JSON list of C-alpha atoms in Angstrom, two decimals:
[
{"chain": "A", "resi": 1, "resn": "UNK", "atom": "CA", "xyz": [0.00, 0.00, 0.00]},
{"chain": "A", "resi": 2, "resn": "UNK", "atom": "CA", "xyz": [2.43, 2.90, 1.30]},
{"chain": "A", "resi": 3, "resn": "UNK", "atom": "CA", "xyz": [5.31, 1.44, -0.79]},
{"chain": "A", "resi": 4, "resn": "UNK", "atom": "CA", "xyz": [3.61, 1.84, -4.05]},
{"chain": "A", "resi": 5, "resn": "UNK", "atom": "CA", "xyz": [1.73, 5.43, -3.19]},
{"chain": "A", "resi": 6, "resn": "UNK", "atom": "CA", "xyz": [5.58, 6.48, -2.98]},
{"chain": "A", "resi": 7, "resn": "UNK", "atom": "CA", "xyz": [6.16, 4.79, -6.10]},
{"chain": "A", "resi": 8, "resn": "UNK", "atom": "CA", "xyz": [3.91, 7.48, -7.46]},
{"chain": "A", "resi": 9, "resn": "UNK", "atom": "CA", "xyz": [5.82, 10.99, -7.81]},
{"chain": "A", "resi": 10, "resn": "UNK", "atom": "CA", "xyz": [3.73, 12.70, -10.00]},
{"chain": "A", "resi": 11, "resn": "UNK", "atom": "CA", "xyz": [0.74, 12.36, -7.94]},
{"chain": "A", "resi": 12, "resn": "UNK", "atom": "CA", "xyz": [2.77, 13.76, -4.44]},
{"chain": "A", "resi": 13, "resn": "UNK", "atom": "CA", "xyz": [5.16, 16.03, -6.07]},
{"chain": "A", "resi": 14, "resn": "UNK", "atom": "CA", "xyz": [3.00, 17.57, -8.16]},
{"chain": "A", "resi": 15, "resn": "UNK", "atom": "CA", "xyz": [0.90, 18.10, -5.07]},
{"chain": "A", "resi": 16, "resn": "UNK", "atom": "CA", "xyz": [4.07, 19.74, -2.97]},
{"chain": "A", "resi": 17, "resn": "UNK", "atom": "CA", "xyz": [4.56, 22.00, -5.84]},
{"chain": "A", "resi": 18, "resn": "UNK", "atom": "CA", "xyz": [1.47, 23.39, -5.82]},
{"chain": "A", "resi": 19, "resn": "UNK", "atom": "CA", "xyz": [1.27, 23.79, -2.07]},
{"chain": "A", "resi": 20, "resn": "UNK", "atom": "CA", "xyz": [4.73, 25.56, -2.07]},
{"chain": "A", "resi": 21, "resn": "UNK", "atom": "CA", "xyz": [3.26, 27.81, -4.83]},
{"chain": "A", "resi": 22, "resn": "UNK", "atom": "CA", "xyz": [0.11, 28.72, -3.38]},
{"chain": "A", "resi": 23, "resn": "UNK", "atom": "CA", "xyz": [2.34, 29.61, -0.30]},
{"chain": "A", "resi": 24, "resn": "UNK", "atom": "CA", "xyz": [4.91, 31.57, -1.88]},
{"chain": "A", "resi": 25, "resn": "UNK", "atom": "CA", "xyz": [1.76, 33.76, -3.81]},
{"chain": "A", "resi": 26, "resn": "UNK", "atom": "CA", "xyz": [0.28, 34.13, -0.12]},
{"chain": "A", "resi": 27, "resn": "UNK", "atom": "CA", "xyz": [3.16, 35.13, 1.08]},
{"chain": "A", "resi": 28, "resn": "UNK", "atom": "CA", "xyz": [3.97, 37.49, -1.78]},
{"chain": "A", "resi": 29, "resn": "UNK", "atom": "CA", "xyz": [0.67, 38.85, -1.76]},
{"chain": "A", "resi": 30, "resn": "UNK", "atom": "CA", "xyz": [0.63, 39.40, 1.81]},
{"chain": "A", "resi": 31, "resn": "UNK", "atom": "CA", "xyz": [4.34, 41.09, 1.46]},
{"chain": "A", "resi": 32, "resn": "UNK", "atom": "CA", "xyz": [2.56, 43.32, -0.89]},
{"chain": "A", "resi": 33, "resn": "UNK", "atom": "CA", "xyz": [-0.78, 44.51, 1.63]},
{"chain": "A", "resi": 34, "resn": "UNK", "atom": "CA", "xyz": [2.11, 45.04, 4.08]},
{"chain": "A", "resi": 35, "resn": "UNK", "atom": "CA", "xyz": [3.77, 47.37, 1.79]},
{"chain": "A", "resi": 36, "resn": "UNK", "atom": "CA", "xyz": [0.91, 49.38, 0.31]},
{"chain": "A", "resi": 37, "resn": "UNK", "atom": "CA", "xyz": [-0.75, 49.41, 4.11]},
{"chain": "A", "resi": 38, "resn": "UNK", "atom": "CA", "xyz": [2.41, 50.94, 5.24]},
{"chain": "A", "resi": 39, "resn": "UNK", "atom": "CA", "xyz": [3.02, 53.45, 2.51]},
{"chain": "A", "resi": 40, "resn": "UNK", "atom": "CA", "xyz": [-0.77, 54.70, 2.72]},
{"chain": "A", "resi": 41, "resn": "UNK", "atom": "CA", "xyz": [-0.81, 54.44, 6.85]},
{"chain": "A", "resi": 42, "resn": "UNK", "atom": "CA", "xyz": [2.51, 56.63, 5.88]},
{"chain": "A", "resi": 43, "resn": "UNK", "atom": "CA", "xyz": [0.71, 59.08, 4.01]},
{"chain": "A", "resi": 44, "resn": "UNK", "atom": "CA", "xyz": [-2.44, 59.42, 6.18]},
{"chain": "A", "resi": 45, "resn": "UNK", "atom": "CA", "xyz": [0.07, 60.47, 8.53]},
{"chain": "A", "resi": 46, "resn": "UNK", "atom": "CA", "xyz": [1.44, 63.67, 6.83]},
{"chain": "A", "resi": 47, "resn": "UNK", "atom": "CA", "xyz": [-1.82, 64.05, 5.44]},
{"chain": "A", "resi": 48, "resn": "UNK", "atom": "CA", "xyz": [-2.93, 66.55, 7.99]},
{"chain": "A", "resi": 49, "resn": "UNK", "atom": "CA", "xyz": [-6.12, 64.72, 8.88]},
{"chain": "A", "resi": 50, "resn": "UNK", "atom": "CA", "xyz": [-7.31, 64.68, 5.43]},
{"chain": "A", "resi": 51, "resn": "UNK", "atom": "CA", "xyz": [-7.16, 61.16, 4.42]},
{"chain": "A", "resi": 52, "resn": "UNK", "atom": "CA", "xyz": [-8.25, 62.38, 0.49]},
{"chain": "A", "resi": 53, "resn": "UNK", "atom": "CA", "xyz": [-4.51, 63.61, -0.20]},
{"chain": "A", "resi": 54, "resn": "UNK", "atom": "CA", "xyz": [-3.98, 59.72, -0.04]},
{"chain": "A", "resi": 55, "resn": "UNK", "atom": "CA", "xyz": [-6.62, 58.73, -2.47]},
{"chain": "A", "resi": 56, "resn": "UNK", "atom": "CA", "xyz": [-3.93, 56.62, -4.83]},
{"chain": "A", "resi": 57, "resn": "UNK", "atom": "CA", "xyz": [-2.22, 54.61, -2.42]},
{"chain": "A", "resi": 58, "resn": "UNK", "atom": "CA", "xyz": [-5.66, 53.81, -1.09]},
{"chain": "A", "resi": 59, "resn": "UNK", "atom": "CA", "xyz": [-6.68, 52.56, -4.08]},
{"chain": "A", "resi": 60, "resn": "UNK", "atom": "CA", "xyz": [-3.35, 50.38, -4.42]},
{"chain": "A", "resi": 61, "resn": "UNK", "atom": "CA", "xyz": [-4.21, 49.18, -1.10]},
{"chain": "A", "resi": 62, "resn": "UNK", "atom": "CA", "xyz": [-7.50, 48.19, -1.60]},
{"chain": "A", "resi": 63, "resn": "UNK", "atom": "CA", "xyz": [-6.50, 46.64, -4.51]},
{"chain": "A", "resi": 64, "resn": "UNK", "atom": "CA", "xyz": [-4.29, 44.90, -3.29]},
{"chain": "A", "resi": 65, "resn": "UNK", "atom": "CA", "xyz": [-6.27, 43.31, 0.21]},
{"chain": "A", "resi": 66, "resn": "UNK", "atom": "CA", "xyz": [-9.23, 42.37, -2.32]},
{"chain": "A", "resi": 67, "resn": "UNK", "atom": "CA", "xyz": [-6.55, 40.37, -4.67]},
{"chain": "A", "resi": 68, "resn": "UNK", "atom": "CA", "xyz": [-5.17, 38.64, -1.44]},
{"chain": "A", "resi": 69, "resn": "UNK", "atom": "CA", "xyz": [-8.75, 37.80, 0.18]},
{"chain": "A", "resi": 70, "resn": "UNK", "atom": "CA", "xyz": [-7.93, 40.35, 2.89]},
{"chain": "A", "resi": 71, "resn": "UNK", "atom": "CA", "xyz": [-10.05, 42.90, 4.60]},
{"chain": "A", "resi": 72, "resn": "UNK", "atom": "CA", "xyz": [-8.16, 46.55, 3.91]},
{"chain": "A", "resi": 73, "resn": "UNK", "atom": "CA", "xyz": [-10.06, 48.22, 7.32]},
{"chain": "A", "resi": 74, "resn": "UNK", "atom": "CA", "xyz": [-9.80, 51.18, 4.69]},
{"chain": "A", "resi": 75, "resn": "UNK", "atom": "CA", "xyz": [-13.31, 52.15, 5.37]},
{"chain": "A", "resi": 76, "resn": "UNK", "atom": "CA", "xyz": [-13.22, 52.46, 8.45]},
{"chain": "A", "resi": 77, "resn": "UNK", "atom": "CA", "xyz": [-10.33, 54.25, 8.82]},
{"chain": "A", "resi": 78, "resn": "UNK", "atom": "CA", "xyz": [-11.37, 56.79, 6.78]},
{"chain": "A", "resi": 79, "resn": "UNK", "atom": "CA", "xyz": [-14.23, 57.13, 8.66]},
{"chain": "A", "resi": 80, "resn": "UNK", "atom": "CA", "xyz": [-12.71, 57.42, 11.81]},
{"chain": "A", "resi": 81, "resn": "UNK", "atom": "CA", "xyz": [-10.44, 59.91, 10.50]},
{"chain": "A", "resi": 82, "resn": "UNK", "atom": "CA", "xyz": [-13.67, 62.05, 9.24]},
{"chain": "A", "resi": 83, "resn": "UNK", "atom": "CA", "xyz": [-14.95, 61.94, 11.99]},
{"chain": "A", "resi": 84, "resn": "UNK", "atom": "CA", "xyz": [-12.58, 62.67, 14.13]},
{"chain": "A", "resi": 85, "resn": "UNK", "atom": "CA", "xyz": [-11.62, 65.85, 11.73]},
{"chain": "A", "resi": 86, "resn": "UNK", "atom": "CA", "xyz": [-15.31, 67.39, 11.26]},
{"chain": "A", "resi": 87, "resn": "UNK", "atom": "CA", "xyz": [-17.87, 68.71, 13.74]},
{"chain": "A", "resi": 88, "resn": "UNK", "atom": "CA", "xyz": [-18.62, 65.27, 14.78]},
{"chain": "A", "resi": 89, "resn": "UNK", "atom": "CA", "xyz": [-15.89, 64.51, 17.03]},
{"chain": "A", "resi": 90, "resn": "UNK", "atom": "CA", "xyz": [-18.19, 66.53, 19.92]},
{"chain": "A", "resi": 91, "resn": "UNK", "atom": "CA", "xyz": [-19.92, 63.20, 20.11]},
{"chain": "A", "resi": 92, "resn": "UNK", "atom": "CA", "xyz": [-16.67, 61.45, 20.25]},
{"chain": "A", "resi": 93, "resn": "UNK", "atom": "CA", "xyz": [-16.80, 59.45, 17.17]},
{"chain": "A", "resi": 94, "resn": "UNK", "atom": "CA", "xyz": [-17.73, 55.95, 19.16]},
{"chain": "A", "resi": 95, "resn": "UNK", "atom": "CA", "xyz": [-19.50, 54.14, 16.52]},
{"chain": "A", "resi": 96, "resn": "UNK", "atom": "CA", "xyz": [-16.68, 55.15, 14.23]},
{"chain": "A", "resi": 97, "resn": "UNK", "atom": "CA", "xyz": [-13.80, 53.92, 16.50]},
{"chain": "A", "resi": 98, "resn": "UNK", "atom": "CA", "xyz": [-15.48, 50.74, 17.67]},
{"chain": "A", "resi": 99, "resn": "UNK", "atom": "CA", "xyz": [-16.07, 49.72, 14.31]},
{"chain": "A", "resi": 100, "resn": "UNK", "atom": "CA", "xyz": [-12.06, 50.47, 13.21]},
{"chain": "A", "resi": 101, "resn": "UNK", "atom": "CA", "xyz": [-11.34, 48.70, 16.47]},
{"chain": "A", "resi": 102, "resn": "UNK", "atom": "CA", "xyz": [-13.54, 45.40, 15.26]},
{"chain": "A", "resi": 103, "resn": "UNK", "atom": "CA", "xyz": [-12.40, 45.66, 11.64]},
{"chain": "A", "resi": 104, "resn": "UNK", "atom": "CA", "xyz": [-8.04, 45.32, 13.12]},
{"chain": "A", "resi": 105, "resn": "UNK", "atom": "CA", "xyz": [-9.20, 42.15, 15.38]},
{"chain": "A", "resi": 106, "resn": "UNK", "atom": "CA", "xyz": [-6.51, 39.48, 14.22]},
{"chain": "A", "resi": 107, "resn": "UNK", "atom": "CA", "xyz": [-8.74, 36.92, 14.62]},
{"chain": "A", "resi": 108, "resn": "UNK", "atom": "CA", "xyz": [-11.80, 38.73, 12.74]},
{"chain": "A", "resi": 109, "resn": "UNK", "atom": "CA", "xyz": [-14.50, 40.82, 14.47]},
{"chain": "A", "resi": 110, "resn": "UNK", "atom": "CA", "xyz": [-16.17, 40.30, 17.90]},
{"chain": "A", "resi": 111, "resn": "UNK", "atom": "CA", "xyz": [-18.92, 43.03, 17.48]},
{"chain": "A", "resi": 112, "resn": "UNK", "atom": "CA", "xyz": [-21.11, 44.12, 15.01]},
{"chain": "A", "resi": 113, "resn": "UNK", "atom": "CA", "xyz": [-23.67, 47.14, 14.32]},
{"chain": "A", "resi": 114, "resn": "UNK", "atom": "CA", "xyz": [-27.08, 46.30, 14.70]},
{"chain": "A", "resi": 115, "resn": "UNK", "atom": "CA", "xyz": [-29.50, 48.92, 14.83]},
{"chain": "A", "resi": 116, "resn": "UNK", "atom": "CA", "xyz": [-28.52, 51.04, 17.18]},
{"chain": "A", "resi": 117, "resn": "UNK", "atom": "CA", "xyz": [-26.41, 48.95, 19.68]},
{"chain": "A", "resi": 118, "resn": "UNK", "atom": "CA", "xyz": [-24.59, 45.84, 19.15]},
{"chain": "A", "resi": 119, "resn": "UNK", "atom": "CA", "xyz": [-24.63, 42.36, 18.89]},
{"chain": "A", "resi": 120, "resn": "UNK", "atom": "CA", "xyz": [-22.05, 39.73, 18.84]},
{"chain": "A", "resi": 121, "resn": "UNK", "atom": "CA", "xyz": [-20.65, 39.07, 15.38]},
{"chain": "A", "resi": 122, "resn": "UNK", "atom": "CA", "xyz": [-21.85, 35.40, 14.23]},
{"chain": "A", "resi": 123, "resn": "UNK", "atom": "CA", "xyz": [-19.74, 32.35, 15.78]},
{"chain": "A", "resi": 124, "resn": "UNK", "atom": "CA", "xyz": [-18.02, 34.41, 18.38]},
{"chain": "A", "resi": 125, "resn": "UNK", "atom": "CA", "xyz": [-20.26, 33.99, 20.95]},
{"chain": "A", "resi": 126, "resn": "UNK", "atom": "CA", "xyz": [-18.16, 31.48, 22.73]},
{"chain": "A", "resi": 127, "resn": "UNK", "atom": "CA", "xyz": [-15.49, 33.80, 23.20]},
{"chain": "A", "resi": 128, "resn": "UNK", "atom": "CA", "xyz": [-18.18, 35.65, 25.73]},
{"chain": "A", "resi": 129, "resn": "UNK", "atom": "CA", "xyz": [-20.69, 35.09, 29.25]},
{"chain": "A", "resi": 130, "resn": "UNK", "atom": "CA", "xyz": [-23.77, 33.85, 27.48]},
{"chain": "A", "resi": 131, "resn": "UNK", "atom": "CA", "xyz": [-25.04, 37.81, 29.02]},
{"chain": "A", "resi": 132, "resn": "UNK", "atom": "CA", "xyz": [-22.77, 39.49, 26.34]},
{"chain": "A", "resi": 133, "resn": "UNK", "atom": "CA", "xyz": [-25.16, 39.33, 23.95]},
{"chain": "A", "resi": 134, "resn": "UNK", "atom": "CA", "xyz": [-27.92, 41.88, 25.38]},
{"chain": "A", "resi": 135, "resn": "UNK", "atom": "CA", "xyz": [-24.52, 44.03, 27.04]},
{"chain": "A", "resi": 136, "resn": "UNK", "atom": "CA", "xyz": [-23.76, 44.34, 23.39]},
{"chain": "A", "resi": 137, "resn": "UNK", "atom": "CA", "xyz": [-27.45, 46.12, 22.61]},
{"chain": "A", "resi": 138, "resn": "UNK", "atom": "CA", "xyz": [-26.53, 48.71, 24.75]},
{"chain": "A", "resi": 139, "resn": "UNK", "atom": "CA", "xyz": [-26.05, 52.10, 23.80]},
{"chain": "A", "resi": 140, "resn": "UNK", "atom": "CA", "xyz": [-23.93, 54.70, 25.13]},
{"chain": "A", "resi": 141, "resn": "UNK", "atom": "CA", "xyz": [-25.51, 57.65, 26.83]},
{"chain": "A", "resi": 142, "resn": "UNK", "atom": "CA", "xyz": [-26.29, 60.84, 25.28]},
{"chain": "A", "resi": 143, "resn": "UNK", "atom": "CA", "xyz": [-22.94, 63.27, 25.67]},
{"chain": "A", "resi": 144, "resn": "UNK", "atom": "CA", "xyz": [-24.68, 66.08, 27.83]},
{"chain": "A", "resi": 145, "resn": "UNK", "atom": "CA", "xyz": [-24.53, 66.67, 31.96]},
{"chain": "A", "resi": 146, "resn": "UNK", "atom": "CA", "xyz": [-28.07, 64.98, 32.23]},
{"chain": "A", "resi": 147, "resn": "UNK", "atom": "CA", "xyz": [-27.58, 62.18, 29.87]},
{"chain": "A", "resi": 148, "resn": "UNK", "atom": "CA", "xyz": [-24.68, 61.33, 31.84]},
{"chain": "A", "resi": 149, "resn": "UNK", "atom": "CA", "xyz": [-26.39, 61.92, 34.96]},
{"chain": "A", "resi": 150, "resn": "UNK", "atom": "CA", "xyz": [-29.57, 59.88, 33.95]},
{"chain": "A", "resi": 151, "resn": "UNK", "atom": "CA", "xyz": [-27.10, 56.73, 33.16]},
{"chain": "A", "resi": 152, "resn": "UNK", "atom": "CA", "xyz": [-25.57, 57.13, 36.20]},
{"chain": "A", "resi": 153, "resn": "UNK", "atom": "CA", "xyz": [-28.20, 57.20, 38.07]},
{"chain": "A", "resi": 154, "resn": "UNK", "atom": "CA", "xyz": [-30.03, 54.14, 36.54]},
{"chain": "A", "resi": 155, "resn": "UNK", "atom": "CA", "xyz": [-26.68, 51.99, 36.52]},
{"chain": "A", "resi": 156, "resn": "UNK", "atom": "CA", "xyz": [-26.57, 52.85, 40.14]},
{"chain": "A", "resi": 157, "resn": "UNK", "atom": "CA", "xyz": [-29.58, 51.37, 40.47]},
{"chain": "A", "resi": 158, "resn": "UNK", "atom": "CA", "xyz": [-28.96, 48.38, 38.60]},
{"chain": "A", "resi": 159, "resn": "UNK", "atom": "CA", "xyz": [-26.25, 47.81, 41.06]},
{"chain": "A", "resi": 160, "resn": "UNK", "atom": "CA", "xyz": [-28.54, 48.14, 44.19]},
{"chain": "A", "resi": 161, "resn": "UNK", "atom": "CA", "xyz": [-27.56, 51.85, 45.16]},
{"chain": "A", "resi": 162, "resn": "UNK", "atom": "CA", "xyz": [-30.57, 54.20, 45.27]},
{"chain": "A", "resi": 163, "resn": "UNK", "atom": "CA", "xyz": [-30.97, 57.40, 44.26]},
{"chain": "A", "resi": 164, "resn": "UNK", "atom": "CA", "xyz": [-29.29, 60.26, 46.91]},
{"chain": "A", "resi": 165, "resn": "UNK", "atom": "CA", "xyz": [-27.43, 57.05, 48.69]},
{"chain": "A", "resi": 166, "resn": "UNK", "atom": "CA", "xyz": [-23.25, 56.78, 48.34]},
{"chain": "A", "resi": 167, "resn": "UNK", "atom": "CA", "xyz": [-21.12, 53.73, 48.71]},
{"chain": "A", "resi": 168, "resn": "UNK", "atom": "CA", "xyz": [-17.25, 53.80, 48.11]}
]
């Protein structure tokens, strides 16, 4: 059995070449999302907050990630850099940095949008208490003194503390 599968080159060696091809492409391909991610992270940088001025290597980039089956975050790093440029950053750009922060998760992301909280992104849920899942619907308060106050005070009470009483 064994003796005369080895007997058989073509059949293994052409499967080793094309195994040490398919690496050396990934490899190669990754090499190249590395270097185009770098020169356009590069230019973002001196960009001034204006993530435009980088429109080429961008393109490259994305380019690039889709060739290699890769997500480019490119997106959402624009996004985040919109928003963190414009009138919006009052509200502290949250959605915008939680969903850069999911998008760079080595291992893929943990949260996604839904609506207008969160939920946990499909087959994750085991990296979580089985309670994560309506934490993740929650949204964050509204960014004014009485928003803030108003969460506060109904957290408090989730946690047993009343209303007037202080614990430390």
């Amino acid at each position: 059995g064994q003796e005369r599968w080895l007997k058989r080159p073509s059949v293994g060696h052409s499967a080793a070449r094309h195994f040490q091809k398919a690496r050396r492409i990934a490899a190669e391909m990754s090499g190249e999302v590395a270097s185009k991610k770098a020169a356009w992270n590069a230019c973002l940088a001196k960009s001034g907050g204006s993530p435009g001025k980088c429109d080429k290597l961008e393109k490259d980039f994305r380019g690039a990630a889709k060739a290699a089956g890769v997500e480019s975050c490119a997106d959402e790093t624009v996004a985040l850099m919109k928003c963190t440029a414009g009138g919006s950053r009052v509200n502290g750009c949250s959605k915008a940095f939680l969903s850069m922060r999911e998008c760079n998760r080595a291992g893929g992301k943990q949260l996604m949008a839904e609506g207008a909280g969160y939920a946990v992104a499909p087959g994750k849920m085991g990296l979580f208490m089985a309670e994560a899942g309506s934490l993740a619907q929650s949204t964050p308060p509204t960014r004014t003194l009485e928003g803030m106050q108003e969460f506060g005070q109904e957290y408090a009470k989730s946690l047993g503390i009343q209303t007037g009483e202080v614990r430390f």
